[in-house]
PDB file of C-alpha atoms in Angstrom:
ATOM      1  CA  MET A 452      84.096 -39.715 -21.259  1.00 52.00           C
ATOM      2  CA  THR A 453      81.664 -38.407 -18.705  1.00 49.00           C
ATOM      3  CA  ALA A 454      83.166 -34.844 -19.063  1.00 49.00           C
ATOM      4  CA  VAL A 455      82.868 -35.021 -22.934  1.00 49.00           C
ATOM      5  CA  ILE A 456      79.231 -36.095 -22.679  1.00 51.00           C
ATOM      6  CA  ALA A 457      78.460 -33.358 -20.120  1.00 49.00           C
ATOM      7  CA  THR A 458      80.099 -30.789 -22.439  1.00 51.00           C
ATOM      8  CA  VAL A 459      78.080 -31.843 -25.364  1.00 49.00           C
ATOM      9  CA  ARG A 460      74.834 -31.659 -23.362  1.00 53.00           C
ATOM     10  CA  ILE A 461      75.786 -28.143 -22.085  1.00 51.00           C
ATOM     11  CA  GLY A 462      76.641 -27.005 -25.591  1.00 53.00           C
ATOM     12  CA  ILE A 463      73.315 -28.193 -26.864  1.00 52.00           C
ATOM     13  CA  LEU A 464      71.453 -26.760 -24.093  1.00 50.00           C
ATOM     14  CA  LEU A 465      73.048 -23.313 -24.393  1.00 49.00           C
ATOM     15  CA  ALA A 466      72.475 -23.196 -28.118  1.00 50.00           C
ATOM     16  CA  ALA A 467      68.833 -23.936 -27.550  1.00 49.00           C
ATOM     17  CA  LEU A 468      68.614 -21.189 -25.007  1.00 46.00           C
ATOM     18  CA  CYS A 469      70.489 -18.627 -27.137  1.00 47.00           C
ATOM     19  CA  CYS A 470      68.206 -19.297 -30.035  1.00 47.00           C
ATOM     20  CA  LEU A 471      65.145 -18.418 -27.856  1.00 45.00           C
ATOM     21  CA  THR A 472      64.175 -14.921 -27.472  1.00 45.00           C
ATOM     22  CA  PRO A 473      62.583 -13.780 -24.198  1.00 47.00           C
ATOM     23  CA  SER A 474      59.197 -13.922 -25.864  1.00 51.00           C
ATOM     24  CA  HIS A 475      60.086 -17.505 -27.065  1.00 49.00           C
ATOM     25  CA  VAL A 476      61.149 -18.488 -23.670  1.00 45.00           C
ATOM     26  CA  ARG A 477      58.181 -16.800 -22.059  1.00 48.00           C
ATOM     27  CA  GLY A 478      56.095 -18.449 -24.795  1.00 52.00           C
ATOM     28  CA  TYR A 479      57.598 -21.881 -24.467  1.00 52.00           C
ATOM     29  CA  VAL A 480      59.211 -22.098 -20.927  1.00 56.00           C
ATOM     30  CA  SER A 481      57.749 -20.904 -17.831  1.00 69.00           C
ATOM     31  CA  GLU A 482      59.789 -19.178 -15.219  1.00 70.00           C
ATOM     32  CA  ALA A 483      59.938 -22.383 -13.146  1.00 68.00           C
ATOM     33  CA  GLY A 484      61.144 -24.195 -16.413  1.00 70.00           C
ATOM     34  CA  GLN A 485      63.870 -21.563 -16.865  1.00 69.00           C
ATOM     35  CA  GLU A 486      65.083 -22.155 -13.316  1.00 76.00           C
ATOM     36  CA  VAL A 487      65.243 -25.886 -13.900  1.00 75.00           C
ATOM     37  CA  LEU A 488      67.058 -25.334 -17.096  1.00 75.00           C
ATOM     38  CA  MET A 489      69.686 -23.022 -15.383  1.00 77.00           C
ATOM     39  CA  LYS A 490      70.122 -25.516 -12.573  1.00 76.00           C
ATOM     40  CA  MET A 491      70.866 -28.244 -15.098  1.00 79.00           C
ATOM     41  CA  VAL A 492      73.512 -26.132 -16.727  1.00 76.00           C
ATOM     42  CA  TYR A 493      75.001 -25.307 -13.397  1.00 76.00           C
ATOM     43  CA  ASP A 494      75.097 -29.026 -12.445  1.00 79.00           C
ATOM     44  CA  LEU A 495      76.613 -30.106 -15.753  1.00 81.00           C
ATOM     45  CA  GLN A 496      79.345 -27.497 -15.302  1.00 81.00           C
ATOM     46  CA  LYS A 497      80.030 -28.717 -11.925  1.00 81.00           C
ATOM     47  CA  ASP A 498      80.262 -32.445 -13.224  1.00 81.00           C
ATOM     48  CA  ILE A 499      82.790 -31.124 -15.887  1.00 86.00           C
ATOM     49  CA  ILE A 500      85.007 -29.583 -13.113  1.00 87.00           C
ATOM     50  CA  ASP A 501      84.841 -32.644 -11.073  1.00 81.00           C
ATOM     51  CA  ASP A 502      85.688 -34.933 -13.920  1.00 81.00           C
ATOM     52  CA  LYS A 503      88.726 -32.690 -14.917  1.00 84.00           C
ATOM     53  CA  LYS A 504      89.979 -32.954 -11.338  1.00 83.00           C
ATOM     54  CA  LYS A 505      89.524 -36.864 -11.542  1.00 85.00           C
ATOM     55  CA  LEU A 506      91.407 -36.840 -14.782  1.00 84.00           C
ATOM     56  CA  ALA A 507      94.300 -34.887 -13.491  1.00 84.00           C
ATOM     57  CA  HIS A 508      94.368 -37.270 -10.441  1.00 82.00           C
ATOM     58  CA  LEU A 509      94.358 -40.329 -12.766  1.00 84.00           C
ATOM     59  CA  ASP A 510      97.236 -38.786 -14.941  1.00 83.00           C
ATOM     60  CA  MET A 511      99.228 -38.345 -11.592  1.00 85.00           C
ATOM     61  CA  VAL A 512      98.593 -41.783 -10.482  1.00 82.00           C
ATOM     62  CA  THR A 513      99.561 -43.094 -14.008  1.00 86.00           C
ATOM     63  CA  GLN A 514     102.875 -41.224 -13.724  1.00 86.00           C
ATOM     64  CA  GLU A 515     103.508 -42.683 -10.328  1.00 83.00           C
ATOM     65  CA  LEU A 516     102.819 -46.111 -11.534  1.00 86.00           C
ATOM     66  CA  GLN A 517     105.236 -45.773 -14.495  1.00 87.00           C
ATOM     67  CA  GLU A 518     107.893 -44.488 -12.227  1.00 84.00           C
ATOM     68  CA  GLU A 519     107.309 -47.420  -9.844  1.00 84.00           C
ATOM     69  CA  ASN A 520     107.331 -49.866 -12.679  1.00 84.00           C
ATOM     70  CA  LYS A 521     110.570 -48.520 -13.869  1.00 86.00           C
ATOM     71  CA  MET A 522     112.054 -48.999 -10.314  1.00 84.00           C
ATOM     72  CA  LEU A 523     110.811 -52.478 -10.184  1.00 85.00           C
ATOM     73  CA  LYS A 524     112.504 -53.403 -13.461  1.00 86.00           C
ATOM     74  CA  GLU A 525     115.706 -52.104 -12.155  1.00 83.00           C
ATOM     75  CA  LYS A 526     115.438 -53.997  -8.909  1.00 82.00           C
ATOM     76  CA  LEU A 527     114.629 -57.054 -10.968  1.00 82.00           C
ATOM     77  CA  LYS A 528     117.769 -56.697 -12.893  1.00 80.00           C
ATOM     78  CA  ASP A 529     119.818 -56.207  -9.934  1.00 76.00           C
ATOM     79  CA  PHE A 530     118.221 -59.216  -8.306  1.00 76.00           C
ATOM     80  CA  HIS A 531     119.273 -61.456 -11.230  1.00 73.00           C
ATOM     81  CA  LYS A 532     122.869 -60.092 -11.019  1.00 71.00           C
ATOM     82  CA  ARG A 533     123.045 -60.792  -7.281  1.00 69.00           C
ATOM     83  CA  GLU A 534     121.242 -64.201  -7.568  1.00 61.00           C
ATOM     84  CA  GLU A 535     124.227 -65.610  -9.521  1.00 57.00           C
ATOM     85  CA  LYS A 536     126.702 -65.320  -6.526  1.00 59.00           C
ATOM     86  CA  PRO A 537     124.346 -67.054  -4.080  1.00 55.00           C
ATOM     87  CA  VAL A 538     123.906 -69.949  -6.514  1.00 55.00           C
ATOM     88  CA  GLU A 539     127.598 -70.357  -6.780  1.00 61.00           C
ATOM     89  CA  GLY A 540     128.032 -70.297  -3.040  1.00 61.00           C
ATOM     90  CA  LEU A 541     125.219 -72.836  -2.739  1.00 62.00           C
ATOM     91  CA  ASN A 542     127.023 -75.141  -5.150  1.00 68.00           C
ATOM     92  CA  LYS A 543     130.126 -74.859  -3.144  1.00 69.00           C
ATOM     93  CA  THR A 544     128.186 -75.592   0.072  1.00 67.00           C
ATOM     94  CA  LEU A 545     126.525 -78.761  -1.579  1.00 65.00           C
ATOM     95  CA  ILE A 546     130.058 -80.083  -2.747  1.00 67.00           C
ATOM     96  CA  ARG A 547     131.432 -79.408   0.799  1.00 68.00           C
ATOM     97  CA  TYR A 548     128.651 -81.387   2.432  1.00 59.00           C
ATOM     98  CA  ARG A 549     128.820 -84.075  -0.151  1.00 62.00           C
ATOM     99  CA  ARG A 550     132.531 -84.481   0.680  1.00 60.00           C
ATOM    100  CA  GLN A 551     131.698 -84.527   4.430  1.00 60.00           C
ATOM    101  CA  ILE A 552     129.244 -87.289   3.730  1.00 54.00           C
ATOM    102  CA  GLN A 553     131.787 -89.175   1.637  1.00 53.00           C
ATOM    103  CA  ASN A 554     134.437 -88.876   4.346  1.00 52.00           C
ATOM    104  CA  SER A 555     132.110 -89.944   7.156  1.00 56.00           C
ATOM    105  CA  PRO A 556     132.360 -93.380   8.732  1.00 53.00           C
ATOM    106  CA  GLY A 557     130.780 -95.966   6.503  1.00 53.00           C
ATOM    107  CA  ALA A 558     130.508 -93.662   3.529  1.00 59.00           C
ATOM    108  CA  GLY A 559     132.865 -95.261   1.049  1.00 74.00           C
ATOM    109  CA  GLY A 560     136.716 -94.650   0.849  1.00 90.00           C
ATOM    110  CA  ALA A 561     139.578 -96.628  -0.624  1.00 95.00           C
ATOM    111  CA  THR A 562     140.690 -99.968   0.668  1.00 97.00           C
ATOM    112  CA  TYR A 563     143.932-101.795   0.031  1.00 98.00           C
ATOM    113  CA  VAL A 564     146.071-104.580   1.585  1.00 98.00           C
ATOM    114  CA  ARG A 565     149.397-103.644   3.320  1.00 98.00           C
ATOM    115  CA  TRP A 566     151.306-106.777   2.570  1.00 98.00           C
ATOM    116  CA  GLY A 567     153.988-107.489   5.257  1.00 98.00           C
ATOM    117  CA  ARG A 568     152.459-105.388   8.186  1.00 98.00           C
ATOM    118  CA  THR A 569     149.676-105.956  10.730  1.00 98.00           C
ATOM    119  CA  VAL A 570     149.023-102.277  11.248  1.00 98.00           C
ATOM    120  CA  CYS A 571     147.754 -99.496   8.964  1.00 98.00           C
ATOM    121  CA  PRO A 572     149.584 -96.115   8.201  1.00 96.00           C
ATOM    122  CA  SER A 573     148.520 -93.037  10.225  1.00 94.00           C
ATOM    123  CA  GLY A 574     145.048 -91.817   9.059  1.00 92.00           C
ATOM    124  CA  ALA A 575     143.933 -95.216   7.747  1.00 96.00           C
ATOM    125  CA  GLU A 576     141.482 -97.426   9.501  1.00 96.00           C
ATOM    126  CA  LYS A 577     142.404-101.056  10.058  1.00 97.00           C
ATOM    127  CA  VAL A 578     139.643-103.467   8.816  1.00 97.00           C
ATOM    128  CA  TYR A 579     141.585-106.628   9.995  1.00 98.00           C
ATOM    129  CA  ASN A 580     144.886-108.140   9.914  1.00 98.00           C
ATOM    130  CA  GLY A 581     146.183-111.709   9.447  1.00 97.00           C
ATOM    131  CA  VAL A 582     148.565-113.926   7.602  1.00 97.00           C
ATOM    132  CA  VAL A 583     149.306-114.171   3.809  1.00 98.00           C
ATOM    133  CA  GLY A 584     147.666-117.211   2.075  1.00 97.00           C
ATOM    134  CA  SER A 585     148.024-118.711  -1.316  1.00 96.00           C
ATOM    135  CA  SER A 586     148.156-122.038  -3.181  1.00 95.00           C
ATOM    136  CA  TRP A 587     151.250-124.406  -2.912  1.00 95.00           C
ATOM    137  CA  TYR A 588     154.129-122.946  -4.753  1.00 94.00           C
ATOM    138  CA  ASP A 589     154.417-125.665  -7.395  1.00 92.00           C
ATOM    139  CA  HIS A 590     150.777-126.871  -7.813  1.00 92.00           C
ATOM    140  CA  ASN A 591     149.494-126.362 -11.291  1.00 90.00           C
ATOM    141  CA  GLY A 592     146.059-125.655 -10.022  1.00 90.00           C
ATOM    142  CA  GLY A 593     144.443-123.544  -7.297  1.00 90.00           C
ATOM    143  CA  GLY A 594     144.214-120.008  -6.842  1.00 91.00           C
ATOM    144  CA  ALA A 595     146.737-117.536  -8.471  1.00 91.00           C
ATOM    145  CA  THR A 596     146.216-114.599  -6.258  1.00 95.00           C
ATOM    146  CA  TYR A 597     147.488-113.912  -2.605  1.00 97.00           C
ATOM    147  CA  LEU A 598     144.891-113.459   0.114  1.00 98.00           C
ATOM    148  CA  CYS A 599     145.013-111.764   3.464  1.00 98.00           C
ATOM    149  CA  LEU A 600     143.556-114.351   5.822  1.00 98.00           C
ATOM    150  CA  PRO A 601     142.307-113.195   9.179  1.00 97.00           C
ATOM    151  CA  HIS A 602     143.777-114.778  12.406  1.00 95.00           C
ATOM    152  CA  ASP A 603     140.334-115.863  13.581  1.00 95.00           C
ATOM    153  CA  PRO A 604     138.577-117.744  10.855  1.00 96.00           C
ATOM    154  CA  GLN A 605     134.908-118.444  11.232  1.00 96.00           C
ATOM    155  CA  TRP A 606     133.569-121.914   9.932  1.00 95.00           C
ATOM    156  CA  GLY A 607     130.374-123.080   8.476  1.00 95.00           C
ATOM    157  CA  THR A 608     129.656-126.671   7.732  1.00 94.00           C
ATOM    158  CA  VAL A 609     132.813-128.758   7.630  1.00 91.00           C
ATOM    159  CA  THR A 610     133.638-132.372   6.640  1.00 91.00           C
ATOM    160  CA  GLU A 611     136.925-133.415   8.270  1.00 89.00           C
ATOM    161  CA  GLY A 612     139.592-134.616   5.809  1.00 89.00           C
ATOM    162  CA  TYR A 613     140.637-133.414   2.353  1.00 88.00           C
ATOM    163  CA  GLN A 614     138.024-133.945  -0.274  1.00 89.00           C
ATOM    164  CA  SER A 615     137.972-130.947  -2.599  1.00 87.00           C
ATOM    165  CA  LYS A 616     141.646-130.896  -3.812  1.00 88.00           C
ATOM    166  CA  SER A 617     141.904-127.158  -3.500  1.00 93.00           C
ATOM    167  CA  TYR A 618     144.092-126.008  -0.738  1.00 94.00           C
ATOM    168  CA  MET A 619     145.204-122.772   1.124  1.00 96.00           C
ATOM    169  CA  TYR A 620     148.825-122.491   2.664  1.00 96.00           C
ATOM    170  CA  GLY A 621     150.638-119.768   4.356  1.00 96.00           C
ATOM    171  CA  VAL A 622     153.350-117.716   2.422  1.00 97.00           C
ATOM    172  CA  GLU A 623     156.929-117.741   3.419  1.00 96.00           C
ATOM    173  CA  PHE A 624     159.814-115.193   2.504  1.00 97.00           C
ATOM    174  CA  GLU A 625     162.387-116.702   0.149  1.00 95.00           C
ATOM    175  CA  MET A 626     165.287-114.293   0.375  1.00 89.00           C
ATOM    176  CA  TYR A 627     168.531-116.141  -0.482  1.00 80.00           C
ATOM    177  CA  ASN A 628     171.201-113.444  -0.340  1.00 85.00           C
ATOM    178  CA  ASN A 629     169.248-110.514  -1.507  1.00 89.00           C
ATOM    179  CA  ASP A 630     167.263-109.176   1.580  1.00 94.00           C
ATOM    180  CA  PRO A 631     166.737-105.435   1.087  1.00 95.00           C
ATOM    181  CA  PHE A 632     164.048-105.050   3.856  1.00 97.00           C
ATOM    182  CA  LEU A 633     164.614-103.248   7.061  1.00 96.00           C
ATOM    183  CA  LYS A 634     164.440-105.282  10.316  1.00 95.00           C
ATOM    184  CA  THR A 635     162.996-102.489  12.508  1.00 95.00           C
ATOM    185  CA  ASN A 636     159.621-104.133  12.912  1.00 96.00           C
ATOM    186  CA  VAL A 637     160.962-107.757  13.859  1.00 94.00           C
ATOM    187  CA  ASP A 638     162.835-109.181  16.625  1.00 89.00           C
ATOM    188  CA  ARG A 639     166.181-107.754  16.600  1.00 84.00           C
ATOM    189  CA  LYS A 640     167.733-111.369  16.632  1.00 87.00           C
ATOM    190  CA  ILE A 641     166.294-111.773  13.051  1.00 90.00           C
ATOM    191  CA  THR A 642     168.929-110.828  10.508  1.00 91.00           C
ATOM    192  CA  SER A 643     167.076-112.354   7.524  1.00 93.00           C
ATOM    193  CA  LEU A 644     163.358-112.904   6.638  1.00 95.00           C
ATOM    194  CA  GLN A 645     164.185-116.242   5.188  1.00 94.00           C
ATOM    195  CA  ASP A 646     161.440-118.937   5.864  1.00 94.00           C
ATOM    196  CA  HIS A 647     159.460-116.464   8.017  1.00 95.00           C
ATOM    197  CA  THR A 648     155.616-116.347   7.555  1.00 96.00           C
ATOM    198  CA  ALA A 649     154.304-113.245   5.989  1.00 97.00           C
ATOM    199  CA  VAL A 650     151.635-111.128   7.553  1.00 98.00           C
ATOM    200  CA  CYS A 651     149.228-108.479   6.078  1.00 98.00           C
ATOM    201  CA  ALA A 652     146.585-105.935   7.025  1.00 98.00           C
ATOM    202  CA  VAL A 653     143.520-104.697   5.272  1.00 98.00           C
ATOM    203  CA  CYS A 654     143.366-100.828   5.559  1.00 98.00           C
ATOM    204  CA  ARG A 655     140.585 -98.262   4.518  1.00 97.00           C
ATOM    205  CA  ILE A 656     141.134 -94.598   3.918  1.00 95.00           C
ATOM    206  CA  PRO A 657     137.701 -92.870   4.355  1.00 93.00           C
ATOM    207  CA  THR A 658     138.843 -89.472   3.039  1.00 91.00           C
ATOM    208  CA  ARG A 659     139.944 -90.921  -0.375  1.00 93.00           C
ATOM    209  CA  THR A 660     138.268 -93.086  -2.902  1.00 94.00           C
ATOM    210  CA  SER A 661     140.990 -94.397  -5.234  1.00 96.00           C
ATOM    211  CA  GLN A 662     144.128 -96.506  -4.715  1.00 97.00           C
ATOM    212  CA  VAL A 663     146.899 -97.753  -6.919  1.00 98.00           C
ATOM    213  CA  MET A 664     150.054 -99.733  -6.506  1.00 98.00           C
ATOM    214  CA  ILE A 665     152.844 -98.383  -8.698  1.00 98.00           C
ATOM    215  CA  PRO A 666     155.771-100.779  -9.404  1.00 98.00           C
ATOM    216  CA  ALA A 667     159.394 -99.497  -9.696  1.00 98.00           C
ATOM    217  CA  LYS A 668     158.503 -96.259  -7.785  1.00 98.00           C
ATOM    218  CA  MET A 669     159.151 -95.102  -4.244  1.00 98.00           C
ATOM    219  CA  ASP A 670     156.997 -91.883  -4.363  1.00 98.00           C
ATOM    220  CA  CYS A 671     153.558 -91.121  -5.396  1.00 98.00           C
ATOM    221  CA  PRO A 672     152.597 -88.648  -8.270  1.00 97.00           C
ATOM    222  CA  ALA A 673     151.655 -85.136  -7.255  1.00 96.00           C
ATOM    223  CA  SER A 674     148.140 -84.731  -5.604  1.00 95.00           C
ATOM    224  CA  TRP A 675     148.264 -88.555  -4.467  1.00 98.00           C
ATOM    225  CA  THR A 676     149.132 -89.653  -0.823  1.00 97.00           C
ATOM    226  CA  LYS A 677     151.614 -92.330  -0.091  1.00 98.00           C
ATOM    227  CA  GLU A 678     150.204 -95.151   2.184  1.00 98.00           C
ATOM    228  CA  TYR A 679     153.447 -97.200   2.204  1.00 98.00           C
ATOM    229  CA  GLY A 680     156.318 -98.181   0.073  1.00 98.00           C
ATOM    230  CA  GLY A 681     158.483-101.367  -0.269  1.00 98.00           C
ATOM    231  CA  TYR A 682     159.589-103.902  -2.691  1.00 98.00           C
ATOM    232  CA  LEU A 683     157.777-106.085  -5.318  1.00 98.00           C
ATOM    233  CA  MET A 684     157.495-109.709  -4.639  1.00 98.00           C
ATOM    234  CA  SER A 685     155.992-112.719  -6.449  1.00 97.00           C
ATOM    235  CA  SER A 686     156.370-116.432  -6.964  1.00 96.00           C
ATOM    236  CA  HIS A 687     159.540-118.036  -8.455  1.00 95.00           C
ATOM    237  CA  HIS A 688     159.696-118.035 -12.233  1.00 94.00           C
ATOM    238  CA  THR A 689     159.687-121.940 -12.236  1.00 94.00           C
ATOM    239  CA  HIS A 690     156.667-122.173  -9.951  1.00 94.00           C
ATOM    240  CA  LYS A 691     153.026-121.544 -10.406  1.00 91.00           C
ATOM    241  CA  LYS A 692     152.188-117.898 -11.593  1.00 91.00           C
ATOM    242  CA  SER A 693     150.839-115.501  -8.913  1.00 94.00           C
ATOM    243  CA  ASP A 694     150.175-111.863  -8.265  1.00 95.00           C
ATOM    244  CA  PHE A 695     152.886-109.241  -7.930  1.00 97.00           C
ATOM    245  CA  VAL A 696     152.412-107.667  -4.535  1.00 98.00           C
ATOM    246  CA  CYS A 697     154.077-104.686  -2.816  1.00 98.00           C
ATOM    247  CA  VAL A 698     155.559-105.754   0.564  1.00 98.00           C
ATOM    248  CA  ASP A 699     156.217-103.059   3.053  1.00 98.00           C
ATOM    249  CA  ASN A 700     159.784-101.938   3.252  1.00 98.00           C
ATOM    250  CA  ALA A 701     159.887-102.803   7.051  1.00 98.00           C
ATOM    251  CA  PRO A 702     157.881-105.991   7.364  1.00 98.00           C
ATOM    252  CA  GLU A 703     156.703-107.807  10.350  1.00 97.00           C
ATOM    253  CA  VAL A 704     156.526-111.716  10.547  1.00 96.00           C
ATOM    254  CA  ASN A 705     154.035-113.976  12.119  1.00 93.00           C
ATOM    255  CA  ASP A 706     155.222-115.090  15.578  1.00 85.00           C
ATOM    256  CA  GLY A 707     156.234-118.794  15.713  1.00 75.00           C
ATOM    257  CA  GLY A 708     155.860-119.029  11.895  1.00 75.00           C
ATOM    258  CA  VAL A 709     159.613-119.541  11.047  1.00 84.00           C
ATOM    259  CA  GLY A 710     160.595-122.907   9.494  1.00 85.00           C
ATOM    260  CA  ASN A 711     161.133-124.262   5.922  1.00 89.00           C
ATOM    261  CA  GLN A 712     157.485-125.463   5.701  1.00 90.00           C
ATOM    262  CA  ASN A 713     157.041-123.969   2.120  1.00 92.00           C
ATOM    263  CA  GLY A 714     153.434-123.457   1.001  1.00 94.00           C
ATOM    264  CA  GLY A 715     153.352-120.205  -0.951  1.00 95.00           C
ATOM    265  CA  LEU A 716     156.708-118.620  -1.359  1.00 97.00           C
ATOM    266  CA  TRP A 717     157.625-114.978  -1.919  1.00 97.00           C
ATOM    267  CA  TYR A 718     160.714-113.849  -3.960  1.00 97.00           C
ATOM    268  CA  ASN A 719     162.046-110.524  -4.701  1.00 97.00           C
ATOM    269  CA  VAL A 720     161.181-109.380  -8.261  1.00 97.00           C
ATOM    270  CA  GLU A 721     164.306-108.384 -10.170  1.00 97.00           C
ATOM    271  CA  ALA A 722     164.490-106.422 -13.480  1.00 97.00           C
ATOM    272  CA  ALA A 723     165.721-108.352 -16.502  1.00 96.00           C
ATOM    273  CA  CYS A 724     167.055-106.278 -19.360  1.00 95.00           C
ATOM    274  CA  GLY A 725     165.963-107.155 -23.011  1.00 94.00           C
ATOM    275  CA  SER A 726     162.350-106.112 -23.760  1.00 95.00           C
ATOM    276  CA  LEU A 727     162.524-104.201 -20.515  1.00 95.00           C
ATOM    277  CA  PRO A 728     164.363-100.994 -21.329  1.00 94.00           C
ATOM    278  CA  CYS A 729     167.802-100.529 -19.703  1.00 93.00           C
ATOM    279  CA  PRO A 730     169.733 -98.788 -18.423  1.00 91.00           C
ATOM    280  CA  SER A 731     166.531 -97.309 -16.940  1.00 94.00           C
ATOM    281  CA  TYR A 732     165.957-100.722 -15.461  1.00 96.00           C
ATOM    282  CA  GLY A 733     169.134-102.337 -14.228  1.00 94.00           C
ATOM    283  CA  ASP A 734     169.771-106.072 -14.851  1.00 94.00           C
ATOM    284  CA  GLY A 735     169.203-107.956 -11.551  1.00 94.00           C
ATOM    285  CA  LYS A 736     168.027-104.980  -9.524  1.00 95.00           C
ATOM    286  CA  GLU A 737     165.354-105.541  -7.009  1.00 97.00           C
ATOM    287  CA  LEU A 738     162.241-103.528  -7.974  1.00 98.00           C
ATOM    288  CA  THR A 739     160.632-101.200  -5.589  1.00 98.00           C
ATOM    289  CA  CYS A 740     156.970-100.251  -5.250  1.00 98.00           C
ATOM    290  CA  VAL A 741     154.592 -97.691  -3.580  1.00 98.00           C
ATOM    291  CA  VAL A 742     150.827 -97.826  -2.758  1.00 98.00           C
ATOM    292  CA  CYS A 743     149.042 -94.475  -3.287  1.00 98.00           C
ATOM    293  CA  THR A 744     145.554 -93.111  -2.610  1.00 97.00           C
ATOM    294  CA  LYS A 745     143.484 -90.116  -3.746  1.00 95.00           C
TER     295      LYS A 745
END
């Protein structure tokens, strides 16, 4: 804009000078005035040249900025492309840390009762062990579930004698002639588990969060881990109803707990054809079971 104004001013000035004859100039402008006018023209021409140089420099800077802007846009596109992979990597890292937290002590996990054993499988933490308890086998009332009672109970306020009419008894094996269990974890003199007191252990798997007992199976589904396997046991069909529990294939027994003292009674569960589909299930066959975690 400065160059344009200067050019206009020079044009006007030159036009004015051209229209004046020497006599006019001498008549209207002194020699000193003429020198001033010529100096003004010279200064204006110099300003125009300077402004043109500045405009050329600005054009060059503008081109450089445009090129730099283009490069920045390309870098931004490349950054967005590369940003996706680090985000995926970060998500995987977060998942790994979350699993480490879940698997750390005290951070959850799956728990189950290993019926018939006082120890837990490899990789499992033993919470406690004890003896199996339940209501009396032919009482109509009381609890219907089996409990794993610790060896060392802690007492609160107690009143001697029976007042509440709800009782807890130990559980004995009732085997008759069908004893499918291994005897590798009992005294080698024991040939039958009949009338022996059942034991148990509460186990925790810190690296897994789900557990299931599957009846009539000896193996776990794919991607599940087998904790232990054994045989399904419950109360007699003429006694009070109870849980079905999976008793370890090679059970232990409570020391000194042998004798026909009754209490809760465990019987092998046998398949009965009819509504239960056979020949998949054989009439009178002892049902197996497995405990699995994931």
